[in-house]
Tab-separated table of C-alpha atoms in Angstrom:
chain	number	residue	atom	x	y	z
A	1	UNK	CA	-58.819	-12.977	-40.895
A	2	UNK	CA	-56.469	-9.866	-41.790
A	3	UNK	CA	-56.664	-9.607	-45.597
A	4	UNK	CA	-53.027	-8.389	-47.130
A	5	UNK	CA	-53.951	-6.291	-50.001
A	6	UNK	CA	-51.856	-4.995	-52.713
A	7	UNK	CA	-50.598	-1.428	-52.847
A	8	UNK	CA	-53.793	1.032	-53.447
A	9	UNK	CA	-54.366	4.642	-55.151
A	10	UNK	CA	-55.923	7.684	-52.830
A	11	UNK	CA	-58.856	7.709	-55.836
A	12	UNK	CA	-59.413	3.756	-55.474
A	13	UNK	CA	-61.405	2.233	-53.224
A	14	UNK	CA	-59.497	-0.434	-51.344
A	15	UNK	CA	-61.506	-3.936	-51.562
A	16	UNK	CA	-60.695	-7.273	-50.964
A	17	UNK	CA	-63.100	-10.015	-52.043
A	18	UNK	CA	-65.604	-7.394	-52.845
A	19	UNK	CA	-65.846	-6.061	-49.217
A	20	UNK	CA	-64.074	-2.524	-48.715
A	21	UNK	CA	-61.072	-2.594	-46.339
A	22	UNK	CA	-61.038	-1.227	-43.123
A	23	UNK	CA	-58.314	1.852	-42.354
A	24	UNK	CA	-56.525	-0.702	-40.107
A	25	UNK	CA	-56.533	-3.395	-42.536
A	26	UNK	CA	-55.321	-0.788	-45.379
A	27	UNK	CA	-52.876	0.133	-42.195
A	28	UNK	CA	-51.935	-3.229	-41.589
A	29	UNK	CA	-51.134	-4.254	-45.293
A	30	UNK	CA	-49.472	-1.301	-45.582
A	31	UNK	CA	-47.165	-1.337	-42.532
A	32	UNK	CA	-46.340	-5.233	-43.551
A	33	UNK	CA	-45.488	-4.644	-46.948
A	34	UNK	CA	-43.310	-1.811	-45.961
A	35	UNK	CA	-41.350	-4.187	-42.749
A	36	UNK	CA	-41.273	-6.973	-45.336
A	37	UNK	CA	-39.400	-4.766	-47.829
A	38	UNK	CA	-36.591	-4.326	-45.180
A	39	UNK	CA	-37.664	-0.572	-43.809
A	40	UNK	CA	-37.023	-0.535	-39.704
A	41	UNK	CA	-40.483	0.889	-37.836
A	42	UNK	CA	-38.671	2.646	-35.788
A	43	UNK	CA	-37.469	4.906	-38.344
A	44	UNK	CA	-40.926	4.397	-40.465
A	45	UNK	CA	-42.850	7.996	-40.896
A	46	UNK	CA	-47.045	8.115	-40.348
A	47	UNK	CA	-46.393	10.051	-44.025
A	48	UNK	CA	-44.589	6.631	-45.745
A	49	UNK	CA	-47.003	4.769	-44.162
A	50	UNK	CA	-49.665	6.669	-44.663
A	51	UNK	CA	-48.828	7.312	-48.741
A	52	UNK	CA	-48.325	3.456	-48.806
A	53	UNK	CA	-52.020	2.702	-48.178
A	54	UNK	CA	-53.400	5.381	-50.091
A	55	UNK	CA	-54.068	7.357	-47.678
A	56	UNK	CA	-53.743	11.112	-46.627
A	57	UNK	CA	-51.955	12.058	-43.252
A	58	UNK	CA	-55.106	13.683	-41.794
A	59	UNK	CA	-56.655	10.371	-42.128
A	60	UNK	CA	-54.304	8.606	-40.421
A	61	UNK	CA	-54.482	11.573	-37.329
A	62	UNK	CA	-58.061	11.362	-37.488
A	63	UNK	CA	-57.960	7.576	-36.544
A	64	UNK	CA	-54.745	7.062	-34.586
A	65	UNK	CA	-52.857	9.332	-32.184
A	66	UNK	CA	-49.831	7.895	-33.280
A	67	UNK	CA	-47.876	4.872	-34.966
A	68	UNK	CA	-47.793	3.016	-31.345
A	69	UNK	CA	-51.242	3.243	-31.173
A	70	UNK	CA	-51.968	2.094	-34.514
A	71	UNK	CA	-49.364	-1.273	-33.586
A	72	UNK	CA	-51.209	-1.421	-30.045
A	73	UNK	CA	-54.635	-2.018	-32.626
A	74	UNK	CA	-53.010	-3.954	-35.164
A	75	UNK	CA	-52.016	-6.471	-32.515
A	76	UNK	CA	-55.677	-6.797	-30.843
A	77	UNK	CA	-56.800	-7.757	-34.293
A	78	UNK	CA	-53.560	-10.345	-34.566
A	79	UNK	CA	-54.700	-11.683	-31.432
A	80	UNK	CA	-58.091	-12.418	-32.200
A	81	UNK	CA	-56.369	-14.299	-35.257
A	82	UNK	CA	-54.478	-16.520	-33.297
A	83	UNK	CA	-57.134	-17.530	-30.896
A	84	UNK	CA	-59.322	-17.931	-34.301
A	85	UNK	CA	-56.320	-20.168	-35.517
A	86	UNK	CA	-56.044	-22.202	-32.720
A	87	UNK	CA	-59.209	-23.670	-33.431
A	88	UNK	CA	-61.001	-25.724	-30.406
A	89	UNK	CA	-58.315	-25.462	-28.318
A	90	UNK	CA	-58.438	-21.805	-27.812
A	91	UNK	CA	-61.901	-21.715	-28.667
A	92	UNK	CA	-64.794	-19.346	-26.850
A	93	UNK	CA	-66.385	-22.593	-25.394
A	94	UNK	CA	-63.567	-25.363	-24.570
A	95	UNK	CA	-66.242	-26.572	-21.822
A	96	UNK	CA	-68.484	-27.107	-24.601
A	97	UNK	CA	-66.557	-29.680	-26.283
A	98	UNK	CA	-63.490	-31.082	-24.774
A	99	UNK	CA	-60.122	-30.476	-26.842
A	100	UNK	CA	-58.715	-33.433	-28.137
A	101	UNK	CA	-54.962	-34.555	-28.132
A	102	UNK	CA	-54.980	-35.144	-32.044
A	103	UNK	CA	-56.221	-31.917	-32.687
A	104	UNK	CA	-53.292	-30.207	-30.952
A	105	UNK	CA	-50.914	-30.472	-34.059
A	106	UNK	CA	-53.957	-29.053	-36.182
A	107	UNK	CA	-53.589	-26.238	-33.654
A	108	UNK	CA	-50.301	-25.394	-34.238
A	109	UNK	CA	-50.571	-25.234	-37.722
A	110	UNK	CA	-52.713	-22.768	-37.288
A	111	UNK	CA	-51.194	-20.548	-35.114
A	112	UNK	CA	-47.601	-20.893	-36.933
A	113	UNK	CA	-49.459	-19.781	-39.859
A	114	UNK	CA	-50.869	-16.747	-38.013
A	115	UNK	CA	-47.647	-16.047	-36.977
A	116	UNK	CA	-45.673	-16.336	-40.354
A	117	UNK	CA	-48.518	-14.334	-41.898
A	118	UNK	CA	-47.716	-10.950	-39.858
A	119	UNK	CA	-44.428	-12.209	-38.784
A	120	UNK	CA	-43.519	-8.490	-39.952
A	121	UNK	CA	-45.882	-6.490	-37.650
A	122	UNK	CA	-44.693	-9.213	-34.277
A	123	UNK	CA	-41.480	-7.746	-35.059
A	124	UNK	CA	-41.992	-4.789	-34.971
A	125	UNK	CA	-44.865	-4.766	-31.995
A	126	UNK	CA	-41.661	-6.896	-29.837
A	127	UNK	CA	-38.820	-4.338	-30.762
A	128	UNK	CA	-41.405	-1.415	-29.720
A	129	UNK	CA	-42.751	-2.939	-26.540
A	130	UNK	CA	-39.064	-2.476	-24.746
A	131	UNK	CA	-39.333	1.207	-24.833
A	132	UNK	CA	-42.991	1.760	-24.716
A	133	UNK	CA	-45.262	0.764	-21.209
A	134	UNK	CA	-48.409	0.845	-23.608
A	135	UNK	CA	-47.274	-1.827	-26.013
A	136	UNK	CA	-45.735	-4.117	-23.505
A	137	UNK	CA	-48.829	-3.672	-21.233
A	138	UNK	CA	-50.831	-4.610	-24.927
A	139	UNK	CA	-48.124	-7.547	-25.530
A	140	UNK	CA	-49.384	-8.962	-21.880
A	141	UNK	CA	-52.935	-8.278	-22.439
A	142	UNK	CA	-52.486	-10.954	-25.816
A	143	UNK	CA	-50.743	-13.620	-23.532
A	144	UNK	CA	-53.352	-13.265	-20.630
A	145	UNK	CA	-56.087	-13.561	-23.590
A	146	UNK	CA	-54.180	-16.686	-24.910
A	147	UNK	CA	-53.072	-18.382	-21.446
A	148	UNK	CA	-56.714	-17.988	-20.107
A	149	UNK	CA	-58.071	-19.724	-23.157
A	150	UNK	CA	-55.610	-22.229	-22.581
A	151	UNK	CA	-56.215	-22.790	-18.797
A	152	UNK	CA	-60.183	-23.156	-19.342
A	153	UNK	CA	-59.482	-25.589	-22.032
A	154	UNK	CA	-57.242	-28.136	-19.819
A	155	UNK	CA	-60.137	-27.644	-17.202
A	156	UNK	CA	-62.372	-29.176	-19.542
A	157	UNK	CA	-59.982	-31.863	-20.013
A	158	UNK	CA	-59.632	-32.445	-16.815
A	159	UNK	CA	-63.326	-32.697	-16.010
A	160	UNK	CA	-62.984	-35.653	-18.253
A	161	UNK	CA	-60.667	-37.188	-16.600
A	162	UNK	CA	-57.590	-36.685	-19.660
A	163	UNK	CA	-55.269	-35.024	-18.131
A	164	UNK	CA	-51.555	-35.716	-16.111
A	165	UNK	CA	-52.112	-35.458	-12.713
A	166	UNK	CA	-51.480	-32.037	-11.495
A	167	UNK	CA	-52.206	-30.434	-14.816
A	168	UNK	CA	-53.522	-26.899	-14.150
A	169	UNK	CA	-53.621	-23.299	-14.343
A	170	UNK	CA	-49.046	-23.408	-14.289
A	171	UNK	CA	-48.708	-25.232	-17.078
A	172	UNK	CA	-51.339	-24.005	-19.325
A	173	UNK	CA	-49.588	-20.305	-18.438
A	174	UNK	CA	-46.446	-22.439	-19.237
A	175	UNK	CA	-47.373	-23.860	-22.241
A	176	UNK	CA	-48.947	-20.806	-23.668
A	177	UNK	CA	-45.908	-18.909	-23.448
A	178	UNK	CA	-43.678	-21.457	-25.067
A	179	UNK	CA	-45.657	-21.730	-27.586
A	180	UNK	CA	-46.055	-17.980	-28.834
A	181	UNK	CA	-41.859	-17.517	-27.475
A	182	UNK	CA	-40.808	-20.555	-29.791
A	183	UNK	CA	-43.160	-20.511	-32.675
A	184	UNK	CA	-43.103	-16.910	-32.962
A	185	UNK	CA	-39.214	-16.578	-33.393
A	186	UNK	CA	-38.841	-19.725	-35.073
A	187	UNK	CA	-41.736	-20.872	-37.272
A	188	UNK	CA	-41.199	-17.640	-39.846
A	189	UNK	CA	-38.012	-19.122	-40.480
A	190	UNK	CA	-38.209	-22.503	-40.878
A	191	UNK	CA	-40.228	-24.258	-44.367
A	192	UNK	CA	-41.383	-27.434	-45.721
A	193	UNK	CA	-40.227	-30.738	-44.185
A	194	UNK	CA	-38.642	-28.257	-41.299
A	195	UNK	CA	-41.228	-26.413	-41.116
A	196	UNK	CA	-43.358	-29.972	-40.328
A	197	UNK	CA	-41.041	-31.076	-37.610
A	198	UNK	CA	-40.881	-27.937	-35.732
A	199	UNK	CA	-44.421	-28.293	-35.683
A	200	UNK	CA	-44.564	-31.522	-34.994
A	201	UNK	CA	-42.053	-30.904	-31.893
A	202	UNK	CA	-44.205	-28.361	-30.489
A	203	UNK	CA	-47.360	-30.465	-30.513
A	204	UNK	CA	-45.728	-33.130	-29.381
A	205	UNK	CA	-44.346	-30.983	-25.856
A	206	UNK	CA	-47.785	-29.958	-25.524
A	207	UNK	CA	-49.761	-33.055	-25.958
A	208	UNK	CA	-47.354	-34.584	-23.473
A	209	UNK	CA	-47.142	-32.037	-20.840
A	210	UNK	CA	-51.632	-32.107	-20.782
A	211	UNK	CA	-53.072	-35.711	-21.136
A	212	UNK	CA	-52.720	-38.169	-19.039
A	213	UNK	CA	-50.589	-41.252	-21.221
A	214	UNK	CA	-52.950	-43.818	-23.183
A	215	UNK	CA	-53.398	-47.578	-21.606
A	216	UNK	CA	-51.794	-50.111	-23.327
């Protein structure tokens, strides 16, 4: 998990929990603080940013070439979260354990959270992508990373006999991209009782489209 820190000093040494941040987590807290406070990133300086997490420009240079390659980071780390968040259904193993259709609203949950967390930063990363080949080639490595995690966890439910008939590699690619389209633009947006049914909505699509209906 990304920790979002408060606002550091260049003389204090930036720790969350006890553990020292990393420059892309000071990065990261810093960039999201600054989206969050209504600054565009397109018109966000390495020197703001850079100031904001206590930082000195040379640092920054002497980790990043520039701010798209800092995003193009920030979002490998976001997408590690939201496999993380997705818990067994995204998991490194699916074939291990077969995903369960009650744990599918548990996943979304988790990956709406992910997404409301750094809902910032995905703003950002998708208004950058259109003009820059390296972050929409990044953007598609995520949703390959996502939809094959997705496809090799309706294989294993179709080993065991779950799913719909027909239920394959389409619809997990299907499915995946639904899910991070709709929850991603709409879950950051949405709280409490909405918040629930959205939620609810999405799990519901997905549950549907996989296993195969229960016998009476």
């Amino acid at each position: 998990m990304l920790p979002i820190a408060p606002r550091p000093t260049r003389r204090t040494r930036v720790k969350h929990g006890g553990k020292k941040l990393t420059i892309e987590e000071r990065l990261l807290a810093a960039m999201q603080r600054m989206l969050e406070q209504g600054q565009r990133y397109v018109s966000l300086s390495v020197e703001e940013l850079a100031a904001e997490a206590g930082m000195s420009r040379g640092t920054f240079y002497s980790h990043f070439r520039d701010k798209n390659e800092l995003i193009a980071r920030l979002m490998a780390l976001i997408t590690d979260e939201i496999v993380d968040s997705a818990g067994n259904w995204l998991g490194p193993d699916p074939g291990g354990q077969r995903p369960r259709r009650e744990e599918m609203q548990a996943t979304m949950v988790g990956v709406s959270g992910t997404f409301r967390k750094h809902r910032a930063i995905l703003s950002a990363f998708a208004d950058s992508a259109r003009q820059d080949d390296a972050l929409s080639l990044q953007f598609q490595k995520m949703m390959d990373t996502i939809c094959g995690r997705c496809r090799a966890a309706i294989a294993a439910v179709n080993r065991s006999g779950g799913c719909r008939p027909g239920t394959g590699d389409d619809i997990a690619d299907a499915l995946s991209w639904f899910v991070v389209t709709y929850l991603g633009r709409f879950s950051p947006l949405r709280e409490g009782e909405e918040l629930e049914r959205l939620i609810k909505a999405v799990a519901d699509i997905c549950a549907s489209a996989i296993f195969a209906d229960e016998k009476s």
